[in-house]
GROMACS .gro file of C-alpha atoms in nm:
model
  435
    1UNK     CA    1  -2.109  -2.351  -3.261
    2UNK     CA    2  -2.459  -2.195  -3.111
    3UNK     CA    3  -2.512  -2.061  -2.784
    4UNK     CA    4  -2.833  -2.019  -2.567
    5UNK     CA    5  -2.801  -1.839  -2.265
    6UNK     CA    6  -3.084  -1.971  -1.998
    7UNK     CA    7  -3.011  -1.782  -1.702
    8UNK     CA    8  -2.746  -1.553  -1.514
    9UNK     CA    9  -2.778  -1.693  -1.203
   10UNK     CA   10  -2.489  -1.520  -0.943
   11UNK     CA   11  -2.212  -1.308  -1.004
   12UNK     CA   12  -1.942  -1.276  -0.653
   13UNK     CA   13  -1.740  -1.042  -0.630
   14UNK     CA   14  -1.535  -1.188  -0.337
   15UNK     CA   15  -1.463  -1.518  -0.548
   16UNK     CA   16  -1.410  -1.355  -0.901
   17UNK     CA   17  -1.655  -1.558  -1.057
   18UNK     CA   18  -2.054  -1.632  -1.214
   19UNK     CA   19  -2.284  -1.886  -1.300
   20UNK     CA   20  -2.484  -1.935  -1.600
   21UNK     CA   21  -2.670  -2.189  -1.759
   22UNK     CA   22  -2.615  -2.233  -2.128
   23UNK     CA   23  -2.699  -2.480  -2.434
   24UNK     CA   24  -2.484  -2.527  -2.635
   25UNK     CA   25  -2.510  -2.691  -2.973
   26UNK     CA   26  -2.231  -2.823  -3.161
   27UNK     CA   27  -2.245  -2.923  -3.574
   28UNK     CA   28  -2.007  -3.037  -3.815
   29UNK     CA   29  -1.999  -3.327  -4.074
   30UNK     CA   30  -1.910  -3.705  -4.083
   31UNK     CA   31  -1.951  -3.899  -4.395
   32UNK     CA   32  -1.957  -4.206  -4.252
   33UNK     CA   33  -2.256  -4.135  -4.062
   34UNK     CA   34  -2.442  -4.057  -4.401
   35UNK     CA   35  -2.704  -4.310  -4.396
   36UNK     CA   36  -2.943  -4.099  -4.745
   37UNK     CA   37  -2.697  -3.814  -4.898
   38UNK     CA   38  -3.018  -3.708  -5.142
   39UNK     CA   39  -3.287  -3.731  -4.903
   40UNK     CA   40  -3.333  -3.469  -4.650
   41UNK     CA   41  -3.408  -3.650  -4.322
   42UNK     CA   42  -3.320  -3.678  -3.944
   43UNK     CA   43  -3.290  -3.895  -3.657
   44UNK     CA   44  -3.314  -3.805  -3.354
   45UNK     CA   45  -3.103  -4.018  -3.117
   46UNK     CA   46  -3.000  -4.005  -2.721
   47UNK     CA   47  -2.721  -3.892  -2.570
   48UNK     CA   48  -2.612  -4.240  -2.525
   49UNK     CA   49  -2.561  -4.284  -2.927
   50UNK     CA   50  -2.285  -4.019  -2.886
   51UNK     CA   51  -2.044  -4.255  -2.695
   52UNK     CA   52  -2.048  -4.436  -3.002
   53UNK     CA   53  -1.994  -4.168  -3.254
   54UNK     CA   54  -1.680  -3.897  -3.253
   55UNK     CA   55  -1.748  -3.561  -3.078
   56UNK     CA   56  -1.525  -3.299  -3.029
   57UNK     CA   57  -1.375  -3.253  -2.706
   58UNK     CA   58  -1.508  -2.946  -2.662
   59UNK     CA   59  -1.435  -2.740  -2.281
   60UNK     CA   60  -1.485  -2.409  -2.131
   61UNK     CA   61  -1.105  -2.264  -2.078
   62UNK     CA   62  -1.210  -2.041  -1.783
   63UNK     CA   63  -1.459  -2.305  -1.620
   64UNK     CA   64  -1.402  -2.358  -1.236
   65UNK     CA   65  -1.698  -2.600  -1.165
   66UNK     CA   66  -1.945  -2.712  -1.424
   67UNK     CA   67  -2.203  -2.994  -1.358
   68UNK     CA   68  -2.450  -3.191  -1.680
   69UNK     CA   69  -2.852  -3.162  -1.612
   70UNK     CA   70  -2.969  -3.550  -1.575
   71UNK     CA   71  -3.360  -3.485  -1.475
   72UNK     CA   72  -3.501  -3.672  -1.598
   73UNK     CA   73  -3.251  -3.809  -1.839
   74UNK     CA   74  -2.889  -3.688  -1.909
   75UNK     CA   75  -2.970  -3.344  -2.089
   76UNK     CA   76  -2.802  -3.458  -2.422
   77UNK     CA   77  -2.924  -3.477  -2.760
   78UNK     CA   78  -2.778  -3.610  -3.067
   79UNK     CA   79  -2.980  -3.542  -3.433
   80UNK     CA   80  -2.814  -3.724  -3.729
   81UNK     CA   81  -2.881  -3.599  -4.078
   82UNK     CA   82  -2.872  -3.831  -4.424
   83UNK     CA   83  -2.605  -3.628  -4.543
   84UNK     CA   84  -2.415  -3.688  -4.248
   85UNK     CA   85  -2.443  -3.367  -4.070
   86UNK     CA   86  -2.462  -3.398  -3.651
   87UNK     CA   87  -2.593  -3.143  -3.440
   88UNK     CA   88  -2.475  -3.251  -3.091
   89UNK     CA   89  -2.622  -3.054  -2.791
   90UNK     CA   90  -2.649  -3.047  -2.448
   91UNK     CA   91  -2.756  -2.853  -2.092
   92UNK     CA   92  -2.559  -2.726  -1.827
   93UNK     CA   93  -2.429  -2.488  -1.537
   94UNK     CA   94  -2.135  -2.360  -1.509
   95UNK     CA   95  -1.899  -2.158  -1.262
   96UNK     CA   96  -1.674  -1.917  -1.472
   97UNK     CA   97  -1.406  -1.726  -1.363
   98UNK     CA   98  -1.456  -1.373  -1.462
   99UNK     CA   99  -1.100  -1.132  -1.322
  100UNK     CA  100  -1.274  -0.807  -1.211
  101UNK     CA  101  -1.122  -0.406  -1.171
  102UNK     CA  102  -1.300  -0.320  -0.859
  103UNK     CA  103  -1.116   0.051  -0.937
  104UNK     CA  104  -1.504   0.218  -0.957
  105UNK     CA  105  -1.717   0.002  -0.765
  106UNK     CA  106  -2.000   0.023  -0.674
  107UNK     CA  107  -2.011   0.257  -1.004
  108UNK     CA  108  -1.846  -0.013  -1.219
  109UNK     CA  109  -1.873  -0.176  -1.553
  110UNK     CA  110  -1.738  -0.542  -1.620
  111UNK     CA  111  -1.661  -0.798  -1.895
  112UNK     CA  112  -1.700  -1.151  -1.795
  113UNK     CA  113  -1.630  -1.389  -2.065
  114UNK     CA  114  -1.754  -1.747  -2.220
  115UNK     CA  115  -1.409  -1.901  -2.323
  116UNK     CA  116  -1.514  -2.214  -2.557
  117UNK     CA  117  -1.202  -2.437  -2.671
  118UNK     CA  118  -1.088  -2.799  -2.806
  119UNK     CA  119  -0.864  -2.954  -2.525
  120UNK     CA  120  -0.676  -3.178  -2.764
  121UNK     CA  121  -0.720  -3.102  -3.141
  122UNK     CA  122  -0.514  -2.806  -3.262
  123UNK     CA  123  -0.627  -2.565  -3.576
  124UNK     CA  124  -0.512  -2.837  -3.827
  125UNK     CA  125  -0.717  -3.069  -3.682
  126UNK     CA  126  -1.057  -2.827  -3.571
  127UNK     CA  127  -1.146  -2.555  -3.704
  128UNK     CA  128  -1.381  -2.392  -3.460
  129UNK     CA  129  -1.617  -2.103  -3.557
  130UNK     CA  130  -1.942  -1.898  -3.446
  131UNK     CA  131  -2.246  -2.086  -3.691
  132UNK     CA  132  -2.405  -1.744  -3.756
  133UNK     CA  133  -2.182  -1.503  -3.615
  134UNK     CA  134  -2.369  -1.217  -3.357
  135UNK     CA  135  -2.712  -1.465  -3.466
  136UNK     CA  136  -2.529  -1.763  -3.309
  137UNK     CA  137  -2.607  -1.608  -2.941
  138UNK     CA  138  -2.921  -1.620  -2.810
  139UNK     CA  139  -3.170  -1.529  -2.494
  140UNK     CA  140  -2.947  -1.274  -2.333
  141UNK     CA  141  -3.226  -0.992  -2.421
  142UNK     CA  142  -3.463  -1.160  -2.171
  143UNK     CA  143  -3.228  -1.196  -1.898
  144UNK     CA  144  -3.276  -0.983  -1.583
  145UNK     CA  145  -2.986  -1.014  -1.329
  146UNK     CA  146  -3.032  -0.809  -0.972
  147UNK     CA  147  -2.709  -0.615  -0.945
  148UNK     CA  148  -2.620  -0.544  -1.347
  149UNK     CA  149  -2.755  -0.441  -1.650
  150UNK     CA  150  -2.634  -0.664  -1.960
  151UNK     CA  151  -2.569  -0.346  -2.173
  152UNK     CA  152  -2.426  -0.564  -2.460
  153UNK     CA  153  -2.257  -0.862  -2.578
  154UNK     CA  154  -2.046  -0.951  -2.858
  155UNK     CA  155  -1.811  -1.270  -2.994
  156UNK     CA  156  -1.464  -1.316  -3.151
  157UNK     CA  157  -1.218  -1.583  -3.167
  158UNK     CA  158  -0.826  -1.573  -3.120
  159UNK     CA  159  -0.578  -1.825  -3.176
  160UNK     CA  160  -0.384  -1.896  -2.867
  161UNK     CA  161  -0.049  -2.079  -2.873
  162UNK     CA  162   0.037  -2.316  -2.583
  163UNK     CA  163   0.311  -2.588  -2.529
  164UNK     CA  164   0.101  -2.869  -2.721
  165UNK     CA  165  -0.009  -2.640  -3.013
  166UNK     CA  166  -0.192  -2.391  -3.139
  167UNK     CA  167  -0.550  -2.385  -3.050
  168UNK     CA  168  -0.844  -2.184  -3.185
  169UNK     CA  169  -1.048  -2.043  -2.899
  170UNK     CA  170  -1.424  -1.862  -2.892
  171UNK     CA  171  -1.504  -1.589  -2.696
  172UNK     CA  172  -1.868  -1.462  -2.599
  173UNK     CA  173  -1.858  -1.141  -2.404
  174UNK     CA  174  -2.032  -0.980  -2.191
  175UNK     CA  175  -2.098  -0.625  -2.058
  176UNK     CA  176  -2.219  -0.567  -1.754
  177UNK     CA  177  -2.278  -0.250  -1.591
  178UNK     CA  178  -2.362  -0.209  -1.204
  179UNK     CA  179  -2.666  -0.120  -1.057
  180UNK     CA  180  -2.620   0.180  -0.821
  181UNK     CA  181  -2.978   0.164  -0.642
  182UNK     CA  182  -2.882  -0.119  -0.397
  183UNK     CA  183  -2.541   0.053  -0.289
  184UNK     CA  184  -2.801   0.385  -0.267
  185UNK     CA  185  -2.998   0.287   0.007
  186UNK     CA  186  -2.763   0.016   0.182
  187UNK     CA  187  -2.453   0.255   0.164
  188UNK     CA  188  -2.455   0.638   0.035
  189UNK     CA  189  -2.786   0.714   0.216
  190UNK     CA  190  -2.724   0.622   0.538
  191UNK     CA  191  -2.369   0.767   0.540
  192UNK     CA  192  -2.516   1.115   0.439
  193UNK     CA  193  -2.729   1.091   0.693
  194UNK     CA  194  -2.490   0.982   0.970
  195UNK     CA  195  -2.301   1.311   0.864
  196UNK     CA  196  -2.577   1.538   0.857
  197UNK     CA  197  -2.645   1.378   1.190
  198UNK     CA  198  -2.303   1.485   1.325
  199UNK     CA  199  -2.363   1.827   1.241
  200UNK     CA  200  -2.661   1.844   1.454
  201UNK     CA  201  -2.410   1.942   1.786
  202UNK     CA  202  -2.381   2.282   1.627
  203UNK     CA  203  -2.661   2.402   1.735
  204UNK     CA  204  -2.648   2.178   2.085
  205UNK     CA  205  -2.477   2.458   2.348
  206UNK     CA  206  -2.126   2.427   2.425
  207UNK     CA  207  -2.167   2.391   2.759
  208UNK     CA  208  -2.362   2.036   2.714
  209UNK     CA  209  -2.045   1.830   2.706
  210UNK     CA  210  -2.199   1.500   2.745
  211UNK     CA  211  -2.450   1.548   2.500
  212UNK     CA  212  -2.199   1.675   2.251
  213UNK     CA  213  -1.978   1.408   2.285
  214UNK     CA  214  -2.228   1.110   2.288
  215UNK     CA  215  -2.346   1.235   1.965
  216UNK     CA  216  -1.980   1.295   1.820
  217UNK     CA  217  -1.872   0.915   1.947
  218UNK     CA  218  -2.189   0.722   1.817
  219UNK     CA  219  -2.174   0.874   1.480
  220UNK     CA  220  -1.775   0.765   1.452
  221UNK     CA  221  -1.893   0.446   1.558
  222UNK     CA  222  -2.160   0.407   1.304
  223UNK     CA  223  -1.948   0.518   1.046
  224UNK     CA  224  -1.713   0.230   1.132
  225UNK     CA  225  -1.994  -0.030   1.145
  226UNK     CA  226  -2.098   0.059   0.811
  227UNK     CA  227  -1.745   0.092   0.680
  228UNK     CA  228  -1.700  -0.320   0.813
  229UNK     CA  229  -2.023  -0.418   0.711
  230UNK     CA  230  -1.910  -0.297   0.355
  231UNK     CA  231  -1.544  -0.485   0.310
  232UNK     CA  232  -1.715  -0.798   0.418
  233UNK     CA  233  -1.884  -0.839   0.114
  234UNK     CA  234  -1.551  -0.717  -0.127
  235UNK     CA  235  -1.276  -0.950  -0.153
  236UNK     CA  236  -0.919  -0.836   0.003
  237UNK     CA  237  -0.769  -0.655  -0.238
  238UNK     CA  238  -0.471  -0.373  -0.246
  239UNK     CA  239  -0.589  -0.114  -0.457
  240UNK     CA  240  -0.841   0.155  -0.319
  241UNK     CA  241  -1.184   0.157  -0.490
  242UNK     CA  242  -1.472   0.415  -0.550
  243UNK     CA  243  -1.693   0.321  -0.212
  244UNK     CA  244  -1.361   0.298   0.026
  245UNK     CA  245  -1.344   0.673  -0.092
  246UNK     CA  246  -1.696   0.770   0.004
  247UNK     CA  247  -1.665   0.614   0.297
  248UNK     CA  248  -1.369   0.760   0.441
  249UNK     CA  249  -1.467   1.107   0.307
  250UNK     CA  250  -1.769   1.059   0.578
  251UNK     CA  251  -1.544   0.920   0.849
  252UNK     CA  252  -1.328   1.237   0.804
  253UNK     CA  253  -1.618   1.481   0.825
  254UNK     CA  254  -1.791   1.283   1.116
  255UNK     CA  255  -1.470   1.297   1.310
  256UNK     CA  256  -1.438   1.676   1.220
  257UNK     CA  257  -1.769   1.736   1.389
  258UNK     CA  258  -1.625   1.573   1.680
  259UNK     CA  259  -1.270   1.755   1.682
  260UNK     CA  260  -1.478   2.128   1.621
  261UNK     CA  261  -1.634   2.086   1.929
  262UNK     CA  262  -1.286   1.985   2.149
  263UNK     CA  263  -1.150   2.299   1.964
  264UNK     CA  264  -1.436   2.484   2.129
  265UNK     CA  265  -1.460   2.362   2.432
  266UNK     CA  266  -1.050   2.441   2.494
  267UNK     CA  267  -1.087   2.786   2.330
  268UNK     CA  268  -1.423   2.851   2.616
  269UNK     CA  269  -1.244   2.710   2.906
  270UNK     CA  270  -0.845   2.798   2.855
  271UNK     CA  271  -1.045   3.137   2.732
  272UNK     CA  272  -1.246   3.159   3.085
  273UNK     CA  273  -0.923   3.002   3.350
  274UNK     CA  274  -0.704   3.316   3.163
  275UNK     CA  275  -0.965   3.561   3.293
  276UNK     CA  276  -0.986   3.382   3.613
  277UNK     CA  277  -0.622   3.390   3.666
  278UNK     CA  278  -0.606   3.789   3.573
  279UNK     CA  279  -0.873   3.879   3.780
  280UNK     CA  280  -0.689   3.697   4.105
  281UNK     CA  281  -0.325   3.833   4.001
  282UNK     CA  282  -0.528   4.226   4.008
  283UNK     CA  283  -0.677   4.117   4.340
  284UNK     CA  284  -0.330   4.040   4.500
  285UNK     CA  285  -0.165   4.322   4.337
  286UNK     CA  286  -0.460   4.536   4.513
  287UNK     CA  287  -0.439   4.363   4.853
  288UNK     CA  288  -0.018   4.449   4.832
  289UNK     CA  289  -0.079   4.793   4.788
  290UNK     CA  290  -0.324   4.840   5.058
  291UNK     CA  291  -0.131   4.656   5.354
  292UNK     CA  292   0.197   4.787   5.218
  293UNK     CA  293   0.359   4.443   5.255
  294UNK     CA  294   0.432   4.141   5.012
  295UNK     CA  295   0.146   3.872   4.982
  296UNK     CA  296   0.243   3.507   4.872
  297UNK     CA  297  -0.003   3.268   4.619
  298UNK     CA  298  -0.010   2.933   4.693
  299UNK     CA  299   0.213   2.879   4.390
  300UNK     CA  300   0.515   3.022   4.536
  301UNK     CA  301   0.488   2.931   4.886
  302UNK     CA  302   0.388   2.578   5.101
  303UNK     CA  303   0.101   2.648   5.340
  304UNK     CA  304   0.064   2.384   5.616
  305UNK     CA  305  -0.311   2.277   5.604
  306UNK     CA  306  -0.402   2.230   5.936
  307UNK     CA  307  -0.230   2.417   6.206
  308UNK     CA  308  -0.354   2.210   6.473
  309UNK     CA  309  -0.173   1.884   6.416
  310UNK     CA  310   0.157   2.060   6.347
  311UNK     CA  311   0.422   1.945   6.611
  312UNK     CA  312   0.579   2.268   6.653
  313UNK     CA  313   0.373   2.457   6.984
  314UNK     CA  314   0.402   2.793   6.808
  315UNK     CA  315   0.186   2.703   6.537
  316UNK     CA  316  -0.051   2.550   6.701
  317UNK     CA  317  -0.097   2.845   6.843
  318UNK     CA  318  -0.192   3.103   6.569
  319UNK     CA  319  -0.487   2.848   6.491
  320UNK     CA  320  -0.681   3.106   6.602
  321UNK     CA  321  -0.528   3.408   6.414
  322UNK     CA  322  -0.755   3.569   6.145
  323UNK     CA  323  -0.551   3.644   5.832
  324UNK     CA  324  -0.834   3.816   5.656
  325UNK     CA  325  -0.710   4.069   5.445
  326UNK     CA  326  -0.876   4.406   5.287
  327UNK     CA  327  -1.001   4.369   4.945
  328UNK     CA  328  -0.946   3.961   4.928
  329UNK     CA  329  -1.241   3.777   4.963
  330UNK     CA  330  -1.237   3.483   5.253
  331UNK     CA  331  -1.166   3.556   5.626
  332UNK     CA  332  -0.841   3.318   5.631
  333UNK     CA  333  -0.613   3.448   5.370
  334UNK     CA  334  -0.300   3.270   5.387
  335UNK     CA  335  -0.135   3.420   5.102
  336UNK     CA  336  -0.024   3.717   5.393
  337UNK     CA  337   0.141   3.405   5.576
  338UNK     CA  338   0.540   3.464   5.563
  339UNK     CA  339   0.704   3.215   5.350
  340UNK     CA  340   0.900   2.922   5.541
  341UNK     CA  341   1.212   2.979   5.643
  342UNK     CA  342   1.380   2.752   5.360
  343UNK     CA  343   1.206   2.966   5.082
  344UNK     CA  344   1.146   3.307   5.176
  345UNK     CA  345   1.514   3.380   5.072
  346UNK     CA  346   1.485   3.289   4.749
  347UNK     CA  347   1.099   3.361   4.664
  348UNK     CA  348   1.160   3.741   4.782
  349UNK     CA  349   1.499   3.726   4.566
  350UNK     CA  350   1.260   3.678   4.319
  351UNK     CA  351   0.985   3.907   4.369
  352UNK     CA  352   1.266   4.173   4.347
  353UNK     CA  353   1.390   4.059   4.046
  354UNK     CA  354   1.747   3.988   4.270
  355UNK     CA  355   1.982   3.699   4.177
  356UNK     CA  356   1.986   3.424   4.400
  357UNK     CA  357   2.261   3.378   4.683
  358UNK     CA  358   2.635   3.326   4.554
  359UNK     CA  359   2.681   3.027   4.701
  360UNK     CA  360   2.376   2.898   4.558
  361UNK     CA  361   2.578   2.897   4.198
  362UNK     CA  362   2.887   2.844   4.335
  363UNK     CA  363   2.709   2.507   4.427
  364UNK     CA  364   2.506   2.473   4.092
  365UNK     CA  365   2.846   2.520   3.889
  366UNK     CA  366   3.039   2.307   4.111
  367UNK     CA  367   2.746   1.990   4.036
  368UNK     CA  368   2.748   2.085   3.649
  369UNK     CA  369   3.142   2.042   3.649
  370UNK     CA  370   3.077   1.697   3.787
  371UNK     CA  371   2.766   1.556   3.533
  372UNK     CA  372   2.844   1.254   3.253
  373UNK     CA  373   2.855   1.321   2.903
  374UNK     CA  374   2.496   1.176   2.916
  375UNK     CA  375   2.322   1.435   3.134
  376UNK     CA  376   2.497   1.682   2.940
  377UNK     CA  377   2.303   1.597   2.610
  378UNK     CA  378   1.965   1.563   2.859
  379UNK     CA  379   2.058   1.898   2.881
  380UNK     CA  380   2.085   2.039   2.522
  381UNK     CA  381   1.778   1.801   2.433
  382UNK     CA  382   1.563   2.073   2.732
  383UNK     CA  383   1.711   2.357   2.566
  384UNK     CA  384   1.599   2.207   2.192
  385UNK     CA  385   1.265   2.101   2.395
  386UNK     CA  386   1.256   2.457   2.551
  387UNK     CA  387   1.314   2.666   2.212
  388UNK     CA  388   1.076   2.424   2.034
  389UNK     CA  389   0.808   2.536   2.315
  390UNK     CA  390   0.880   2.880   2.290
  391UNK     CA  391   0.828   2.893   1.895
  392UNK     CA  392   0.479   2.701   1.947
  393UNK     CA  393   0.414   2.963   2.188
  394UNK     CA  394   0.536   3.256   1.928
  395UNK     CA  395   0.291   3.071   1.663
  396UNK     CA  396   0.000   3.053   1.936
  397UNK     CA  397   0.015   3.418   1.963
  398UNK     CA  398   0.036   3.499   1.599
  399UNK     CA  399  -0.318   3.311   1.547
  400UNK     CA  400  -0.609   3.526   1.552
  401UNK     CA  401  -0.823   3.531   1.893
  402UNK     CA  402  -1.141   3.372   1.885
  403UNK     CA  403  -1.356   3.646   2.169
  404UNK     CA  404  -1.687   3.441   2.093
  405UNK     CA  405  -1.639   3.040   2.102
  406UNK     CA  406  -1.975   3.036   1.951
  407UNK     CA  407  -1.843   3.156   1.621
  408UNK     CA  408  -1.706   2.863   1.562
  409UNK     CA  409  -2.061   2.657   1.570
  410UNK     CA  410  -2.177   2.975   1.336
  411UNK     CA  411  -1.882   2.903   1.101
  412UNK     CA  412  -1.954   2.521   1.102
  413UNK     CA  413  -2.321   2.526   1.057
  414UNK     CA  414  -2.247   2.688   0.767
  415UNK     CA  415  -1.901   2.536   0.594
  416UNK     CA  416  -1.937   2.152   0.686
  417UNK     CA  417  -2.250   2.129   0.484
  418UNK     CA  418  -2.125   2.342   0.145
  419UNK     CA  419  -1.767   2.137   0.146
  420UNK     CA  420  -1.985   1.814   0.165
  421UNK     CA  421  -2.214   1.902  -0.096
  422UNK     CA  422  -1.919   2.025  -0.313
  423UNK     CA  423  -1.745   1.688  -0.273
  424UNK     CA  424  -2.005   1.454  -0.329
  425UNK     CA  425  -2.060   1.670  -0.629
  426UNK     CA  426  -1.694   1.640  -0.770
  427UNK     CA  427  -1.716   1.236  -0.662
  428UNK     CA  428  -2.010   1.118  -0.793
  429UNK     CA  429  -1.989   1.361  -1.142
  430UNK     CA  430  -1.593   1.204  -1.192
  431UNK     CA  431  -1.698   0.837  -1.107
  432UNK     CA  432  -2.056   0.848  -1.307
  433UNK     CA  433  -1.933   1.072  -1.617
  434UNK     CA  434  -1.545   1.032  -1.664
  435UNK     CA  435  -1.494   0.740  -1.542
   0.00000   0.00000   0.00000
């Protein structure tokens, strides 16, 4: 058995398979075709002739669609020797399944097999062999393919055992390695730069919001494009490989970029309503001890907006009354306005730090005596809710405080980049050199 490799046409990864285009040239001996035994002569005859001859029956185990040359004839030859000797051969493409670990792709190496075999005649009838062993395969040093690198080929045969017999089976291997420059400039590339792109709202002010998070949003959005565009061309399959890797690595620092800056932007504004909220609470406590009387936020009490459409005459009234107070900014202050009548008891119970009215609890006590066994455990799932808040709280305080918000763009400008460079450095040194 000889083999001539023509071409490597297509190899899919989605379909498990590749096409080739061999000859392949078949010999053994029949003395009753021995026509001169001493004289050394040939014949060359169609492929027609070998209808009329035996031939092995000779397939390709792992073939899924194979299809005989006919321009301009039916590419078969048949050349008959004196002796007897046949050399049958013949041209043609064929679709071979080749089962591929996708473990390291793009940064792969495969073995996609020729798988030569006699459908009927078992070892004691066929014995089927390589003519001149590694010799017996030819043309694969010219071939060029676009996404591998034959790195090297080599033949065996096994004997394989089925239900019908044993059969002897040939094997021509071959090694192909991946070409990483394609998956360079289609994939790695433009994810780097996407990243380094998302790192760009470091330096944009904190302030900008919109700009900020345009930039964060688009760059998730690539990142997803990319990752789609990618698994479109891979077949669906469980494991994870090398590229789903990269390309999650760069979703998770992309959407890092965009978390850093919500981190920021609640550290500057909870930061800047804390202040605002101090300042007001020393303003009051100011304005109290000048007038010597209590003074009532709009938290704690329920101002009436507009004093002319109230139905009561006395209100309407005081319209006119200027509540301005010393040291508060505003000529209508209504935090000096007296508390309605149906709060005042209770909000200046409070203020003093007194307990609310007896009757009050007696009420409260009376209502809890009267709940289902269902509100009860509504009520021991707010006090589990309650102690959970107030350990959050406990841990929010124990965190150190950021004064600056724009240390945290310093910090990033300078981290984001050195833990990218120091895992594309661990990926592509364990995927290229150990594995």
């Amino acid at each position: 058995m000889e083999l001539q490799v023509a071409s490597f046409e297509a190899i899919s990864e989605v379909n498990m398979d590749y096409t080739l285009t061999l000859y392949l040239r078949q010999y053994w001996q029949d003395d009753r075709l021995a026509f001169a035994p001493d004289a050394n002569v040939q014949i060359t005859l169609s492929g027609d002739f070998a209808n009329q001859i035996w031939v092995p029956d000779t397939f390709l185990a792992n073939d899924k669609h194979s299809f005989l040359h006919d321009v301009t004839e039916k590419n078969k030859m048949v050349r008959l020797s004196g002796d007897g000797s046949v050399e049958y051969g013949m041209r043609f493409t064929t679709t071979l399944a080749c089962m591929m670990d996708l473990h390291y792709y793009p940064l792969d190496t495969q073995n996609c097999t020729v798988e030569i075999e006699s459908y009927g005649y078992t070892t004691n009838d066929v014995d089927m062999s390589w003519k001149n062993g590694q010799a017996s395969i030819t043309g694969v040093q010219g071939i060029e393919i676009p996404q591998f690198t034959i790195t090297n080929h080599t033949i065996y045969n096994i004997t394989v055992s089925l239900a019908t017999g044993a059969y002897q089976r040939l094997f021509l291997k071959f090694t192909l390695k991946r070409n990483i420059g394609y998956f360079v400039f289609q994939t790695y590339l433009p994810c780097i730069l996407i990243v380094m792109l998302s790192w760009v709202s470091f330096w944009i002010n904190h302030e900008a919001t919109s700009a900020r998070v345009a930039l964060g949003i688009t760059t998730v959005l690539t990142m997803t494009t990319i990752s789609t565009g990618v698994r479109s061309n891979l077949p669906r399959i469980s494991y994870v490989k090398a590229i789903d890797i990269y390309l999650v690595k760069c979703f998770v620092f992309v959407f890092a970029a965009l978390l850093e800056y919500a981190l920021v932007n609640y550290t500057y504004w909870g930061a800047r309503a804390k202040k605002k909220a101090k300042k007001y609470k020393q303003e009051i406590n100011v304005a109290e001890i000048r007038t010597n009387r209590p003074i009532y936020s709009n938290d704690d009490i329920m101002v009436v907006d507009d004093l002319r459409m109230s139905p009561l005459p006395g209100l309407r009234k005081r319209q006119n009354i200027n509540f301005a107070t010393p040291g508060l900014p505003g000529s209508m202050d209504r935090s000096l306005e007296p508390p309605p009548p149906r709060m005042s008891n209770n909000m200046n119970a409070r203020r003093r730090g007194e307990r609310s009215a007896p009757s009050y609890a007696h009420h409260r006590s009376y209502r809890e005596t009267r709940l289902p066994h269902n509100n009860m455990n509504k009520i021991q799932n707010r006090r589990v809710f309650h102690h959970l808040r107030e350990r959050m709280t406990s841990m929010q305080r124990s965190l150190p405080k950021i004064q600056d918000v724009n240390k945290i763009d310093r910090y990033s400008r300078l981290f984001f980049p050195l833990i990218f460079f120091i895992c594309n450095l661990v990926y592509f040194c364990f995927y290229i050199f150990v594995g």
